[in-house]
Amino acid sequence: KSKGLRYNNDDLMGNGTKDHIEFHVDDHPSFREKMLEDGVKFAGNMSVRARGKKSLICFGQDECIMKQYLVTGKAWRTPEGFVPLTPKDEGMGQMVSAFVSREFGFGYQDQDLPTGQKQENGLALSEHQRQIVNMYRRQPGNSEYRDRAAAEFVHGSNGAKKQDLPSKSSPFVHLFDYGKNLQGYWTFSCSITPTDTTGKGRMDSMQM
């Protein structure tokens, strides 16, 4: 009974003065299930009190390293008592840097794709999504990174100009080898480049 926002607005729905109770989609598990069943995108609607305003979408970003033999401290023993040799080191590793959000999940997962197109669990944009991003990048005013120093650090001396996204890739997920002396490590420049915004304050990839 304590949940829900109670308010009164005499012209909210054009039906005269009424008391309203507004619930957040997280107030009860059934709300989100109902929204998904009804095909409501992001499993919820904007508040009627925020009509005409844009929603706020929060992204989180972090990195981690996956090692080749990270989970080989234990091994199966055969009925005869034999145990395979386990490596003494953690082996080669690969670093993953990824964005995650409530609305799009890991990387970027969009359910509104044309018939026949699939997406690889957020690890790569679909061909349809990639074309939309590339067309947006080619428009006047969107073709160069706003942080030129960061772009040139990542892409080289001529990296200030945006290039088309290659197939089977995503600006939301990066897999790469790491090394010594910051070679191959994720830095501020690596984070700011894929999240580059236009004068409208929107990431290229969010034009989808």
PDB file of C-alpha atoms in Angstrom:
ATOM      1  CA  LYS A   1       0.000   0.000   0.000  1.00  0.00           C
ATOM      2  CA  SER A   2       2.910   2.353   0.621  1.00  0.00           C
ATOM      3  CA  LYS A   3       4.213   2.018  -2.943  1.00  0.00           C
ATOM      4  CA  GLY A   4       3.151   4.255  -5.762  1.00  0.00           C
ATOM      5  CA  LEU A   5       3.238   7.996  -6.244  1.00  0.00           C
ATOM      6  CA  ARG A   6      -0.036   9.684  -5.420  1.00  0.00           C
ATOM      7  CA  TYR A   7      -0.859  13.037  -6.948  1.00  0.00           C
ATOM      8  CA  ASN A   8      -3.694  15.137  -8.243  1.00  0.00           C
ATOM      9  CA  ASN A   9      -3.817  16.891 -11.572  1.00  0.00           C
ATOM     10  CA  ASP A  10      -6.980  18.492 -12.950  1.00  0.00           C
ATOM     11  CA  ASP A  11      -5.950  18.337 -16.620  1.00  0.00           C
ATOM     12  CA  LEU A  12      -3.652  15.318 -16.733  1.00  0.00           C
ATOM     13  CA  MET A  13      -5.878  13.234 -18.992  1.00  0.00           C
ATOM     14  CA  GLY A  14      -8.451  15.882 -19.778  1.00  0.00           C
ATOM     15  CA  ASN A  15     -11.060  14.196 -17.592  1.00  0.00           C
ATOM     16  CA  GLY A  16     -11.331  16.738 -14.817  1.00  0.00           C
ATOM     17  CA  THR A  17      -9.827  16.608 -11.349  1.00  0.00           C
ATOM     18  CA  LYS A  18      -8.878  13.084 -10.280  1.00  0.00           C
ATOM     19  CA  ASP A  19      -6.526  11.422  -7.857  1.00  0.00           C
ATOM     20  CA  HIS A  20      -3.831   9.337  -9.555  1.00  0.00           C
ATOM     21  CA  ILE A  21      -1.477   6.613  -8.373  1.00  0.00           C
ATOM     22  CA  GLU A  22       1.587   5.969 -10.490  1.00  0.00           C
ATOM     23  CA  PHE A  23       3.739   2.861 -10.019  1.00  0.00           C
ATOM     24  CA  HIS A  24       7.298   2.265 -11.107  1.00  0.00           C
ATOM     25  CA  VAL A  25       7.838  -0.870 -13.171  1.00  0.00           C
ATOM     26  CA  ASP A  26      10.127  -2.198 -10.402  1.00  0.00           C
ATOM     27  CA  ASP A  27       7.483  -1.905  -7.686  1.00  0.00           C
ATOM     28  CA  HIS A  28       6.287  -5.444  -8.425  1.00  0.00           C
ATOM     29  CA  PRO A  29       7.670  -8.233 -10.687  1.00  0.00           C
ATOM     30  CA  SER A  30       4.309  -8.638 -12.405  1.00  0.00           C
ATOM     31  CA  PHE A  31       4.467  -5.085 -13.790  1.00  0.00           C
ATOM     32  CA  ARG A  32       7.548  -5.809 -15.902  1.00  0.00           C
ATOM     33  CA  GLU A  33       6.164  -9.185 -17.002  1.00  0.00           C
ATOM     34  CA  LYS A  34       2.917  -7.539 -18.090  1.00  0.00           C
ATOM     35  CA  MET A  35       4.720  -4.816 -20.042  1.00  0.00           C
ATOM     36  CA  LEU A  36       6.861  -7.370 -21.861  1.00  0.00           C
ATOM     37  CA  GLU A  37       3.809  -9.466 -22.711  1.00  0.00           C
ATOM     38  CA  ASP A  38       2.131  -6.385 -24.175  1.00  0.00           C
ATOM     39  CA  GLY A  39       5.190  -5.620 -26.277  1.00  0.00           C
ATOM     40  CA  VAL A  40       6.055  -2.370 -24.473  1.00  0.00           C
ATOM     41  CA  LYS A  41       9.625  -1.427 -25.313  1.00  0.00           C
ATOM     42  CA  PHE A  42      11.986  -1.351 -22.326  1.00  0.00           C
ATOM     43  CA  ALA A  43       9.169  -2.964 -20.271  1.00  0.00           C
ATOM     44  CA  GLY A  44       7.756   0.370 -19.179  1.00  0.00           C
ATOM     45  CA  ASN A  45       6.376   3.736 -20.292  1.00  0.00           C
ATOM     46  CA  MET A  46       7.362   7.254 -19.441  1.00  0.00           C
ATOM     47  CA  SER A  47       5.387   8.884 -16.659  1.00  0.00           C
ATOM     48  CA  VAL A  48       2.328  10.749 -17.880  1.00  0.00           C
ATOM     49  CA  ARG A  49       3.691  13.687 -15.878  1.00  0.00           C
ATOM     50  CA  ALA A  50       6.740  13.719 -18.172  1.00  0.00           C
ATOM     51  CA  ARG A  51       4.825  13.888 -21.417  1.00  0.00           C
ATOM     52  CA  GLY A  52       6.950  15.399 -24.184  1.00  0.00           C
ATOM     53  CA  LYS A  53      10.235  14.818 -22.355  1.00  0.00           C
ATOM     54  CA  LYS A  54      13.027  12.407 -23.241  1.00  0.00           C
ATOM     55  CA  SER A  55      13.794   9.407 -21.077  1.00  0.00           C
ATOM     56  CA  LEU A  56      17.114   9.033 -19.274  1.00  0.00           C
ATOM     57  CA  ILE A  57      19.104   5.907 -20.164  1.00  0.00           C
ATOM     58  CA  CYS A  58      22.083   5.054 -17.976  1.00  0.00           C
ATOM     59  CA  PHE A  59      25.039   3.052 -19.283  1.00  0.00           C
ATOM     60  CA  GLY A  60      27.674   1.348 -17.194  1.00  0.00           C
ATOM     61  CA  GLN A  61      31.123   0.458 -18.509  1.00  0.00           C
ATOM     62  CA  ASP A  62      33.896  -1.717 -17.127  1.00  0.00           C
ATOM     63  CA  GLU A  63      36.743  -3.970 -18.178  1.00  0.00           C
ATOM     64  CA  CYS A  64      37.912  -7.404 -17.146  1.00  0.00           C
ATOM     65  CA  ILE A  65      40.597  -9.858 -18.217  1.00  0.00           C
ATOM     66  CA  MET A  66      39.852 -13.445 -19.156  1.00  0.00           C
ATOM     67  CA  LYS A  67      42.806 -15.843 -18.692  1.00  0.00           C
ATOM     68  CA  GLN A  68      43.303 -19.042 -20.646  1.00  0.00           C
ATOM     69  CA  TYR A  69      43.891 -21.287 -17.620  1.00  0.00           C
ATOM     70  CA  LEU A  70      42.127 -19.246 -14.968  1.00  0.00           C
ATOM     71  CA  VAL A  71      39.860 -22.083 -13.836  1.00  0.00           C
ATOM     72  CA  THR A  72      42.255 -25.014 -14.140  1.00  0.00           C
ATOM     73  CA  GLY A  73      43.295 -25.198 -10.473  1.00  0.00           C
ATOM     74  CA  LYS A  74      41.157 -28.313 -10.186  1.00  0.00           C
ATOM     75  CA  ALA A  75      40.816 -31.214 -12.591  1.00  0.00           C
ATOM     76  CA  TRP A  76      38.790 -34.395 -13.024  1.00  0.00           C
ATOM     77  CA  ARG A  77      40.328 -37.643 -11.835  1.00  0.00           C
ATOM     78  CA  THR A  78      39.841 -40.750 -13.972  1.00  0.00           C
ATOM     79  CA  PRO A  79      38.599 -44.048 -12.436  1.00  0.00           C
ATOM     80  CA  GLU A  80      42.199 -45.259 -12.656  1.00  0.00           C
ATOM     81  CA  GLY A  81      43.380 -42.306 -10.587  1.00  0.00           C
ATOM     82  CA  PHE A  82      45.034 -40.313 -13.347  1.00  0.00           C
ATOM     83  CA  VAL A  83      44.906 -36.510 -13.261  1.00  0.00           C
ATOM     84  CA  PRO A  84      45.945 -34.360 -16.257  1.00  0.00           C
ATOM     85  CA  LEU A  85      48.809 -31.950 -15.816  1.00  0.00           C
ATOM     86  CA  THR A  86      47.563 -28.474 -14.984  1.00  0.00           C
ATOM     87  CA  PRO A  87      49.465 -25.389 -16.187  1.00  0.00           C
ATOM     88  CA  LYS A  88      51.416 -23.485 -13.555  1.00  0.00           C
ATOM     89  CA  ASP A  89      50.561 -20.074 -14.961  1.00  0.00           C
ATOM     90  CA  GLU A  90      47.259 -18.497 -15.982  1.00  0.00           C
ATOM     91  CA  GLY A  91      48.097 -18.599 -19.672  1.00  0.00           C
ATOM     92  CA  MET A  92      47.323 -16.007 -22.311  1.00  0.00           C
ATOM     93  CA  GLY A  93      44.636 -13.473 -21.604  1.00  0.00           C
ATOM     94  CA  GLN A  94      42.226 -11.197 -23.401  1.00  0.00           C
ATOM     95  CA  MET A  95      40.678  -8.015 -22.115  1.00  0.00           C
ATOM     96  CA  VAL A  96      37.003  -7.217 -22.545  1.00  0.00           C
ATOM     97  CA  SER A  97      35.619  -3.709 -22.318  1.00  0.00           C
ATOM     98  CA  ALA A  98      31.853  -3.493 -22.557  1.00  0.00           C
ATOM     99  CA  PHE A  99      28.868  -1.258 -21.953  1.00  0.00           C
ATOM    100  CA  VAL A 100      25.733  -2.522 -20.253  1.00  0.00           C
ATOM    101  CA  SER A 101      22.366  -0.928 -19.638  1.00  0.00           C
ATOM    102  CA  ARG A 102      19.004  -1.976 -18.363  1.00  0.00           C
ATOM    103  CA  GLU A 103      17.297  -1.059 -21.623  1.00  0.00           C
ATOM    104  CA  PHE A 104      19.694  -2.758 -24.062  1.00  0.00           C
ATOM    105  CA  GLY A 105      21.374  -5.409 -21.914  1.00  0.00           C
ATOM    106  CA  PHE A 106      24.988  -6.416 -22.535  1.00  0.00           C
ATOM    107  CA  GLY A 107      26.463  -4.429 -25.408  1.00  0.00           C
ATOM    108  CA  TYR A 108      23.513  -3.493 -27.579  1.00  0.00           C
ATOM    109  CA  GLN A 109      20.648  -5.913 -28.028  1.00  0.00           C
ATOM    110  CA  ASP A 110      17.748  -4.609 -30.070  1.00  0.00           C
ATOM    111  CA  GLN A 111      14.639  -6.709 -30.559  1.00  0.00           C
ATOM    112  CA  ASP A 112      13.181  -4.420 -33.235  1.00  0.00           C
ATOM    113  CA  LEU A 113      15.148  -5.813 -36.165  1.00  0.00           C
ATOM    114  CA  PRO A 114      13.861  -6.388 -39.700  1.00  0.00           C
ATOM    115  CA  THR A 115      12.622  -9.894 -40.425  1.00  0.00           C
ATOM    116  CA  GLY A 116      15.458 -12.336 -41.026  1.00  0.00           C
ATOM    117  CA  GLN A 117      18.180 -10.331 -39.288  1.00  0.00           C
ATOM    118  CA  LYS A 118      19.801 -11.603 -36.109  1.00  0.00           C
ATOM    119  CA  GLN A 119      22.075 -10.146 -33.480  1.00  0.00           C
ATOM    120  CA  GLU A 120      24.943 -11.958 -31.789  1.00  0.00           C
ATOM    121  CA  ASN A 121      24.063 -11.494 -28.114  1.00  0.00           C
ATOM    122  CA  GLY A 122      25.139  -7.867 -28.066  1.00  0.00           C
ATOM    123  CA  LEU A 123      28.667  -8.661 -29.270  1.00  0.00           C
ATOM    124  CA  ALA A 124      28.072  -7.258 -32.751  1.00  0.00           C
ATOM    125  CA  LEU A 125      25.568  -4.948 -34.392  1.00  0.00           C
ATOM    126  CA  SER A 126      23.291  -6.369 -37.026  1.00  0.00           C
ATOM    127  CA  GLU A 127      23.905  -5.278 -40.602  1.00  0.00           C
ATOM    128  CA  HIS A 128      20.808  -3.070 -40.441  1.00  0.00           C
ATOM    129  CA  GLN A 129      22.043  -1.342 -37.280  1.00  0.00           C
ATOM    130  CA  ARG A 130      25.539  -0.892 -38.698  1.00  0.00           C
ATOM    131  CA  GLN A 131      24.183   0.809 -41.814  1.00  0.00           C
ATOM    132  CA  ILE A 132      22.151   3.242 -39.708  1.00  0.00           C
ATOM    133  CA  VAL A 133      25.214   4.214 -37.644  1.00  0.00           C
ATOM    134  CA  ASN A 134      27.417   4.606 -40.716  1.00  0.00           C
ATOM    135  CA  MET A 135      24.848   6.775 -42.517  1.00  0.00           C
ATOM    136  CA  TYR A 136      24.624   9.009 -39.459  1.00  0.00           C
ATOM    137  CA  ARG A 137      28.414   9.317 -39.273  1.00  0.00           C
ATOM    138  CA  ARG A 138      28.566  10.493 -42.875  1.00  0.00           C
ATOM    139  CA  GLN A 139      26.253  13.430 -42.258  1.00  0.00           C
ATOM    140  CA  PRO A 140      27.813  16.923 -42.081  1.00  0.00           C
ATOM    141  CA  GLY A 141      28.677  17.779 -38.501  1.00  0.00           C
ATOM    142  CA  ASN A 142      28.864  14.139 -37.412  1.00  0.00           C
ATOM    143  CA  SER A 143      31.884  13.009 -39.423  1.00  0.00           C
ATOM    144  CA  GLU A 144      34.606  13.995 -36.919  1.00  0.00           C
ATOM    145  CA  TYR A 145      35.221  13.172 -33.270  1.00  0.00           C
ATOM    146  CA  ARG A 146      34.756  16.038 -30.870  1.00  0.00           C
ATOM    147  CA  ASP A 147      37.766  14.967 -28.796  1.00  0.00           C
ATOM    148  CA  ARG A 148      40.413  15.013 -31.510  1.00  0.00           C
ATOM    149  CA  ALA A 149      43.275  14.164 -29.146  1.00  0.00           C
ATOM    150  CA  ALA A 150      41.535  11.033 -27.867  1.00  0.00           C
ATOM    151  CA  ALA A 151      40.583   9.937 -31.384  1.00  0.00           C
ATOM    152  CA  GLU A 152      44.133  10.378 -32.675  1.00  0.00           C
ATOM    153  CA  PHE A 153      45.501   8.473 -29.676  1.00  0.00           C
ATOM    154  CA  VAL A 154      43.257   5.520 -30.521  1.00  0.00           C
ATOM    155  CA  HIS A 155      43.165   5.649 -34.338  1.00  0.00           C
ATOM    156  CA  GLY A 156      46.418   7.387 -35.227  1.00  0.00           C
ATOM    157  CA  SER A 157      47.359  10.830 -36.536  1.00  0.00           C
ATOM    158  CA  ASN A 158      44.471  10.891 -39.025  1.00  0.00           C
ATOM    159  CA  GLY A 159      41.957   9.365 -36.650  1.00  0.00           C
ATOM    160  CA  ALA A 160      39.871  12.471 -36.000  1.00  0.00           C
ATOM    161  CA  LYS A 161      37.631  11.609 -38.955  1.00  0.00           C
ATOM    162  CA  LYS A 162      35.084   8.888 -38.194  1.00  0.00           C
ATOM    163  CA  GLN A 163      35.249   5.748 -40.276  1.00  0.00           C
ATOM    164  CA  ASP A 164      32.445   3.335 -41.067  1.00  0.00           C
ATOM    165  CA  LEU A 165      31.948   0.612 -38.492  1.00  0.00           C
ATOM    166  CA  PRO A 166      33.252  -2.704 -39.860  1.00  0.00           C
ATOM    167  CA  SER A 167      30.930  -5.681 -40.083  1.00  0.00           C
ATOM    168  CA  LYS A 168      30.617  -8.025 -37.100  1.00  0.00           C
ATOM    169  CA  SER A 169      31.654  -5.287 -34.683  1.00  0.00           C
ATOM    170  CA  SER A 170      30.081  -3.119 -32.017  1.00  0.00           C
ATOM    171  CA  PRO A 171      31.188   0.133 -30.352  1.00  0.00           C
ATOM    172  CA  PHE A 172      29.635  -1.251 -27.163  1.00  0.00           C
ATOM    173  CA  VAL A 173      31.919  -4.301 -26.817  1.00  0.00           C
ATOM    174  CA  HIS A 174      35.669  -4.475 -27.429  1.00  0.00           C
ATOM    175  CA  LEU A 175      37.859  -7.578 -27.197  1.00  0.00           C
ATOM    176  CA  PHE A 176      41.607  -7.052 -27.402  1.00  0.00           C
ATOM    177  CA  ASP A 177      44.977  -8.382 -26.289  1.00  0.00           C
ATOM    178  CA  TYR A 178      46.704  -6.470 -23.533  1.00  0.00           C
ATOM    179  CA  GLY A 179      50.424  -5.890 -23.046  1.00  0.00           C
ATOM    180  CA  LYS A 180      53.136  -4.045 -21.180  1.00  0.00           C
ATOM    181  CA  ASN A 181      53.650  -0.274 -20.946  1.00  0.00           C
ATOM    182  CA  LEU A 182      49.972   0.461 -21.591  1.00  0.00           C
ATOM    183  CA  GLN A 183      50.157  -1.192 -25.002  1.00  0.00           C
ATOM    184  CA  GLY A 184      46.737  -2.704 -25.533  1.00  0.00           C
ATOM    185  CA  TYR A 185      45.298  -1.451 -22.250  1.00  0.00           C
ATOM    186  CA  TRP A 186      41.992   0.391 -22.011  1.00  0.00           C
ATOM    187  CA  THR A 187      42.417   4.110 -21.310  1.00  0.00           C
ATOM    188  CA  PHE A 188      40.234   7.203 -21.083  1.00  0.00           C
ATOM    189  CA  SER A 189      40.746   7.846 -24.788  1.00  0.00           C
ATOM    190  CA  CYS A 190      39.464   4.347 -25.580  1.00  0.00           C
ATOM    191  CA  SER A 191      36.300   5.028 -23.582  1.00  0.00           C
ATOM    192  CA  ILE A 192      35.539   8.509 -24.857  1.00  0.00           C
ATOM    193  CA  THR A 193      35.985   7.641 -28.540  1.00  0.00           C
ATOM    194  CA  PRO A 194      33.154   5.064 -28.924  1.00  0.00           C
ATOM    195  CA  THR A 195      30.886   7.254 -26.784  1.00  0.00           C
ATOM    196  CA  ASP A 196      31.588  10.350 -28.837  1.00  0.00           C
ATOM    197  CA  THR A 197      28.548  12.598 -28.920  1.00  0.00           C
ATOM    198  CA  THR A 198      27.284  15.070 -31.462  1.00  0.00           C
ATOM    199  CA  GLY A 199      26.167  18.586 -30.719  1.00  0.00           C
ATOM    200  CA  LYS A 200      22.807  17.051 -29.823  1.00  0.00           C
ATOM    201  CA  GLY A 201      24.439  15.059 -27.030  1.00  0.00           C
ATOM    202  CA  ARG A 202      23.713  11.630 -28.490  1.00  0.00           C
ATOM    203  CA  MET A 203      26.067   8.759 -29.183  1.00  0.00           C
ATOM    204  CA  ASP A 204      26.360   7.798 -32.852  1.00  0.00           C
ATOM    205  CA  SER A 205      25.249   4.276 -32.106  1.00  0.00           C
ATOM    206  CA  MET A 206      22.147   5.434 -30.258  1.00  0.00           C
ATOM    207  CA  GLN A 207      20.654   6.730 -33.505  1.00  0.00           C
ATOM    208  CA  MET A 208      19.345   3.203 -33.964  1.00  0.00           C
TER     209      MET A 208
END
